[in-house]
C-alpha angles and dihedrals in degrees: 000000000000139000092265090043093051099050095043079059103045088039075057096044084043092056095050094044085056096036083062095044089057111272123147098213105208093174147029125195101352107195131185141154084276093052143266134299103197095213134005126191154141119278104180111305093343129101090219127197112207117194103192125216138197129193121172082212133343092255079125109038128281135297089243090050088048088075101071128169097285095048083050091051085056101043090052084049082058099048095057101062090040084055091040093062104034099039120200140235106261086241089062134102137208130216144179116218136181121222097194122183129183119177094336108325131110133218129189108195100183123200081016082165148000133239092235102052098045083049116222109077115084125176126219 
């Protein structure tokens, strides 16, 4: 298996561990001339954008330390024309979580970072 071929599983096995935790996924693999966000979904009342990563091992660091601050920065560019086209209901919130595997095991770091901090993302 490659290295293609091994995210695009482990982004599959990601979907169905959230789906099971209770995520409504509304969108895989949202692309757009900013990037891609791999699934987006409703986690209570949160619009929440997963970026999903996968280590063998963590000889090289982890998934969750894979998404530094330019890959963020990408990911909240992202999530503004995906907002900007699916607008959302004033209650709701919106979150950036981390689905990090390594081996076999899965990690859900929710609220792994913030918009602002990232600094792209800005609301109303």
């Amino acid at each position: 298996m490659n290295k293609r071929q091994a995210g695009g599983f482990w982004e599959e096995e990601a979907a169905a561990y959230l789906q099971r935790a209770g995520v409504r996924i509304t969108a895989r693999n949202f692309k757009c001339s900013r990037g891609e966000i791999d699934i987006i979904g409703f986690h209570r009342d949160c619009l929440v954008f997963f970026e999903v990563k996968y280590r063998r091992d963590e000889s090289f660091g982890t998934g969750a330390e894979a998404v530094g601050v330019r890959k963020q920065e990408r990911i909240c560019r992202t999530a503004d024309v995906y907002l900007y086209r699916h607008p959302l209901p004033p209650q709701a919130g919106v979150r950036f979580d981390v689905v990090a595997v390594c081996g076999r095991k899965i990690e859900w770091l929710q609220g792994a970072f913030d918009y602002r901090r990232a600094g792209a993302w800005r609301r109303g």
